[in-house]
Amino acid sequence: MRDITAQGQTVEEAIQNALKDLGTTREKVDVEIMDAGKKGIFGIGSRLAMVKVIEKHNQIETAVQYVIDVATKMGAEVSVDVSEQGKEVSIQVSGNNLGLLIGKHGQTLNALQYLTQLIANKDTTQYKNVVVNVGDYRERRYETLALLAKKMADKTVKTRRVVHLEPMPSFERKTIHAILSEDKRVETHSEGREPYRYIVIKPVKG
């Protein structure tokens, strides 16, 4: 976040001078009046108004720029599309060398998403849930998780034994919980501590 101190004949003039120097608009900044100024008599004893103008933390712009910076440093040429619905923010990445951003089993992408969310929610009380998708990876991963969930549900019903899945990020666990919530043969819950938290699937008694 940038900030600047500016002066003017009035507080409003000082604010406008600061906005011009920052190249931004009033709704994107916070204003701190340091000195309201003084007109004086016939110019004697007059004092300019002074304000400090601070750019507000733009969570989405910060998140997008972070993703682009990381991608560039990793050698990927990307473009980014953003959609926002309430607290949910989706960052869709497309371009070349996208495999660099996904990594083995999506580990690099999951780490990028985690860090992007931390960056976006730093110094603000307006929490945003950020999802980063590279190409169609999330869609393909959903299909994989759906198949895994069904397979493990069938296994726990057939063997009548509890099944433990491998550790996975919270948003992937939520996906499996949601999918299996429709299967009345089984019930699920998560155990362990992040980042090693995992899903437990067990057959419903009776």
CSV table of C-alpha atoms in Angstrom, one decimal:
chain,number,residue,atom,x,y,z
A,1,MET,CA,0.0,0.0,0.0
A,2,ARG,CA,1.3,3.4,-0.9
A,3,ASP,CA,0.8,6.6,1.0
A,4,ILE,CA,1.6,10.3,0.4
A,5,THR,CA,1.5,13.5,2.4
A,6,ALA,CA,0.2,16.5,0.5
A,7,GLN,CA,-0.6,20.2,1.1
A,8,GLY,CA,-3.2,22.6,-0.2
A,9,GLN,CA,-5.0,25.8,0.6
A,10,THR,CA,-7.9,23.7,2.0
A,11,VAL,CA,-8.1,20.1,3.2
A,12,GLU,CA,-10.1,19.2,0.1
A,13,GLU,CA,-7.4,20.7,-2.2
A,14,ALA,CA,-4.7,18.8,-0.3
A,15,ILE,CA,-6.6,15.6,-0.8
A,16,GLN,CA,-7.0,16.2,-4.5
A,17,ASN,CA,-3.3,17.0,-4.8
A,18,ALA,CA,-2.5,13.7,-3.1
A,19,LEU,CA,-4.9,11.7,-5.3
A,20,LYS,CA,-3.4,13.2,-8.4
A,21,ASP,CA,0.1,12.2,-7.3
A,22,LEU,CA,-1.0,8.7,-6.5
A,23,GLY,CA,-3.1,8.4,-9.7
A,24,THR,CA,-6.1,7.0,-7.8
A,25,THR,CA,-9.6,8.0,-6.7
A,26,ARG,CA,-11.2,9.0,-3.4
A,27,GLU,CA,-13.0,5.8,-2.8
A,28,LYS,CA,-9.8,3.8,-2.9
A,29,VAL,CA,-8.0,5.7,-0.1
A,30,ASP,CA,-8.2,6.5,3.5
A,31,VAL,CA,-7.5,10.2,4.5
A,32,GLU,CA,-5.8,11.4,7.7
A,33,ILE,CA,-6.0,15.1,8.3
A,34,MET,CA,-2.7,16.2,9.8
A,35,ASP,CA,-3.4,19.9,9.8
A,36,ALA,CA,-6.6,21.6,8.8
A,37,GLY,CA,-4.7,24.8,7.9
A,38,LYS,CA,-5.4,28.4,8.7
A,39,LYS,CA,-6.5,31.3,6.5
A,40,GLY,CA,-5.0,34.1,8.7
A,41,ILE,CA,-5.8,37.8,8.3
A,42,PHE,CA,-4.7,39.3,5.0
A,43,GLY,CA,-2.5,36.3,4.5
A,44,ILE,CA,-0.7,36.9,7.8
A,45,GLY,CA,-0.4,33.8,10.0
A,46,SER,CA,-1.9,31.6,7.3
A,47,ARG,CA,-1.0,27.9,7.2
A,48,LEU,CA,-1.5,25.3,4.5
A,49,ALA,CA,-3.7,22.3,5.1
A,50,MET,CA,-1.8,19.0,5.3
A,51,VAL,CA,-3.2,15.5,4.8
A,52,LYS,CA,-1.9,11.9,4.6
A,53,VAL,CA,-3.6,9.8,2.0
A,54,ILE,CA,-3.2,6.0,2.2
A,55,GLU,CA,-4.3,3.6,-0.5
A,56,LYS,CA,-6.7,1.0,0.8
A,57,HIS,CA,-5.7,-2.7,0.6
A,58,ASN,CA,-7.3,-4.1,-2.5
A,59,GLN,CA,-7.5,-7.8,-1.8
A,60,ILE,CA,-8.3,-9.0,-5.3
A,61,GLU,CA,-5.7,-6.8,-7.1
A,62,THR,CA,-3.1,-7.9,-4.5
A,63,ALA,CA,-3.9,-11.6,-5.0
A,64,VAL,CA,-3.9,-11.4,-8.8
A,65,GLN,CA,-0.6,-9.6,-8.9
A,66,TYR,CA,0.9,-12.2,-6.5
A,67,VAL,CA,-0.1,-15.0,-8.8
A,68,ILE,CA,1.3,-13.3,-11.9
A,69,ASP,CA,4.6,-12.5,-10.1
A,70,VAL,CA,5.0,-16.1,-9.0
A,71,ALA,CA,4.1,-17.5,-12.4
A,72,THR,CA,6.6,-15.1,-14.1
A,73,LYS,CA,9.4,-16.1,-11.7
A,74,MET,CA,8.7,-19.7,-12.4
A,75,GLY,CA,9.0,-19.2,-16.2
A,76,ALA,CA,5.3,-19.4,-17.1
A,77,GLU,CA,3.6,-16.8,-19.3
A,78,VAL,CA,0.1,-16.4,-18.0
A,79,SER,CA,-3.0,-14.3,-18.2
A,80,VAL,CA,-5.5,-14.1,-15.4
A,81,ASP,CA,-9.3,-13.8,-15.3
A,82,VAL,CA,-11.1,-13.0,-12.0
A,83,SER,CA,-14.6,-13.6,-10.8
A,84,GLU,CA,-16.0,-12.6,-7.4
A,85,GLN,CA,-19.2,-13.6,-5.7
A,86,GLY,CA,-19.5,-12.4,-2.1
A,87,LYS,CA,-16.6,-13.8,-0.2
A,88,GLU,CA,-15.7,-16.2,-3.0
A,89,VAL,CA,-13.0,-15.2,-5.4
A,90,SER,CA,-11.9,-17.3,-8.3
A,91,ILE,CA,-8.6,-16.7,-10.1
A,92,GLN,CA,-8.4,-18.5,-13.4
A,93,VAL,CA,-4.9,-18.8,-14.9
A,94,SER,CA,-4.3,-19.6,-18.6
A,95,GLY,CA,-1.1,-19.4,-20.7
A,96,ASN,CA,2.0,-21.4,-21.4
A,97,ASN,CA,4.1,-23.8,-19.3
A,98,LEU,CA,1.1,-24.2,-16.9
A,99,GLY,CA,2.4,-27.5,-15.6
A,100,LEU,CA,5.0,-25.6,-13.7
A,101,LEU,CA,2.3,-24.0,-11.6
A,102,ILE,CA,0.4,-27.3,-11.0
A,103,GLY,CA,3.2,-29.6,-9.9
A,104,LYS,CA,2.9,-33.3,-8.9
A,105,HIS,CA,-0.6,-34.1,-7.8
A,106,GLY,CA,-1.4,-30.4,-7.7
A,107,GLN,CA,0.9,-29.7,-4.8
A,108,THR,CA,2.5,-26.6,-6.3
A,109,LEU,CA,-1.0,-25.2,-7.2
A,110,ASN,CA,-2.3,-25.9,-3.8
A,111,ALA,CA,0.6,-24.2,-2.2
A,112,LEU,CA,0.2,-21.2,-4.5
A,113,GLN,CA,-3.5,-21.0,-3.6
A,114,TYR,CA,-2.8,-21.2,0.1
A,115,LEU,CA,-0.2,-18.4,-0.1
A,116,THR,CA,-2.4,-16.3,-2.4
A,117,GLN,CA,-5.2,-16.5,0.2
A,118,LEU,CA,-2.8,-15.4,3.0
A,119,ILE,CA,-1.6,-12.4,0.9
A,120,ALA,CA,-5.1,-11.4,0.0
A,121,ASN,CA,-6.4,-11.5,3.6
A,122,LYS,CA,-3.4,-9.7,5.1
A,123,ASP,CA,-4.2,-6.5,7.0
A,124,THR,CA,-8.0,-6.7,6.5
A,125,THR,CA,-11.0,-7.9,8.3
A,126,GLN,CA,-12.9,-8.6,5.1
A,127,TYR,CA,-12.1,-12.2,4.6
A,128,LYS,CA,-12.0,-13.6,1.0
A,129,ASN,CA,-11.9,-17.3,0.1
A,130,VAL,CA,-9.6,-17.5,-2.8
A,131,VAL,CA,-9.5,-20.4,-5.3
A,132,VAL,CA,-6.7,-20.5,-7.9
A,133,ASN,CA,-7.3,-22.7,-11.0
A,134,VAL,CA,-4.7,-23.4,-13.7
A,135,GLY,CA,-6.2,-24.4,-17.0
A,136,ASP,CA,-8.9,-27.1,-16.3
A,137,TYR,CA,-7.0,-28.7,-13.4
A,138,ARG,CA,-9.6,-28.1,-10.7
A,139,GLU,CA,-12.3,-29.6,-13.0
A,140,ARG,CA,-10.2,-32.7,-13.7
A,141,ARG,CA,-9.3,-33.0,-10.0
A,142,TYR,CA,-12.9,-32.9,-9.0
A,143,GLU,CA,-13.6,-35.8,-11.3
A,144,THR,CA,-10.7,-37.7,-9.7
A,145,LEU,CA,-12.0,-36.9,-6.2
A,146,ALA,CA,-15.5,-38.0,-7.1
A,147,LEU,CA,-14.2,-41.4,-8.4
A,148,LEU,CA,-12.1,-41.8,-5.3
A,149,ALA,CA,-14.9,-41.0,-3.0
A,150,LYS,CA,-17.3,-43.5,-4.6
A,151,LYS,CA,-14.6,-46.2,-4.7
A,152,MET,CA,-13.7,-45.8,-1.0
A,153,ALA,CA,-17.4,-45.6,0.0
A,154,ASP,CA,-18.0,-48.9,-1.8
A,155,LYS,CA,-14.9,-50.4,-0.1
A,156,THR,CA,-16.0,-49.4,3.4
A,157,VAL,CA,-19.5,-50.7,2.8
A,158,LYS,CA,-18.2,-54.0,1.4
A,159,THR,CA,-15.6,-54.6,4.1
A,160,ARG,CA,-17.5,-53.0,7.0
A,161,ARG,CA,-14.2,-51.3,8.0
A,162,VAL,CA,-13.2,-47.7,8.4
A,163,VAL,CA,-11.2,-46.2,5.5
A,164,HIS,CA,-8.6,-43.4,5.9
A,165,LEU,CA,-7.8,-41.2,2.9
A,166,GLU,CA,-4.5,-39.5,2.3
A,167,PRO,CA,-4.1,-36.0,3.7
A,168,MET,CA,-5.4,-33.3,1.4
A,169,PRO,CA,-6.2,-29.5,1.5
A,170,SER,CA,-9.4,-28.4,3.2
A,171,PHE,CA,-11.2,-27.4,0.0
A,172,GLU,CA,-10.6,-31.0,-1.4
A,173,ARG,CA,-11.8,-32.5,1.8
A,174,LYS,CA,-15.0,-30.4,1.6
A,175,THR,CA,-15.5,-31.7,-1.9
A,176,ILE,CA,-15.4,-35.3,-0.8
A,177,HIS,CA,-17.6,-34.6,2.3
A,178,ALA,CA,-20.1,-33.0,0.0
A,179,ILE,CA,-20.1,-35.9,-2.5
A,180,LEU,CA,-20.5,-38.6,0.1
A,181,SER,CA,-23.1,-36.6,2.1
A,182,GLU,CA,-25.5,-38.0,-0.5
A,183,ASP,CA,-24.5,-41.6,0.1
A,184,LYS,CA,-26.6,-42.8,3.0
A,185,ARG,CA,-24.5,-45.9,3.4
A,186,VAL,CA,-21.5,-44.1,4.8
A,187,GLU,CA,-20.6,-41.1,7.0
A,188,THR,CA,-17.4,-39.0,7.0
A,189,HIS,CA,-15.4,-36.7,9.2
A,190,SER,CA,-11.9,-35.3,9.2
A,191,GLU,CA,-9.1,-36.0,11.6
A,192,GLY,CA,-5.5,-34.8,12.2
A,193,ARG,CA,-3.9,-31.4,12.0
A,194,GLU,CA,-3.1,-29.3,9.0
A,195,PRO,CA,-1.5,-29.8,6.7
A,196,TYR,CA,-1.9,-33.5,7.4
A,197,ARG,CA,-5.6,-33.5,8.0
A,198,TYR,CA,-7.4,-36.4,6.3
A,199,ILE,CA,-10.9,-37.8,5.8
A,200,VAL,CA,-12.2,-40.9,7.5
A,201,ILE,CA,-15.0,-42.9,5.9
A,202,LYS,CA,-17.0,-45.4,7.8
A,203,PRO,CA,-20.1,-47.5,7.2
A,204,VAL,CA,-23.3,-46.4,8.8
A,205,LYS,CA,-24.3,-48.8,11.5
A,206,GLY,CA,-27.2,-51.1,10.8
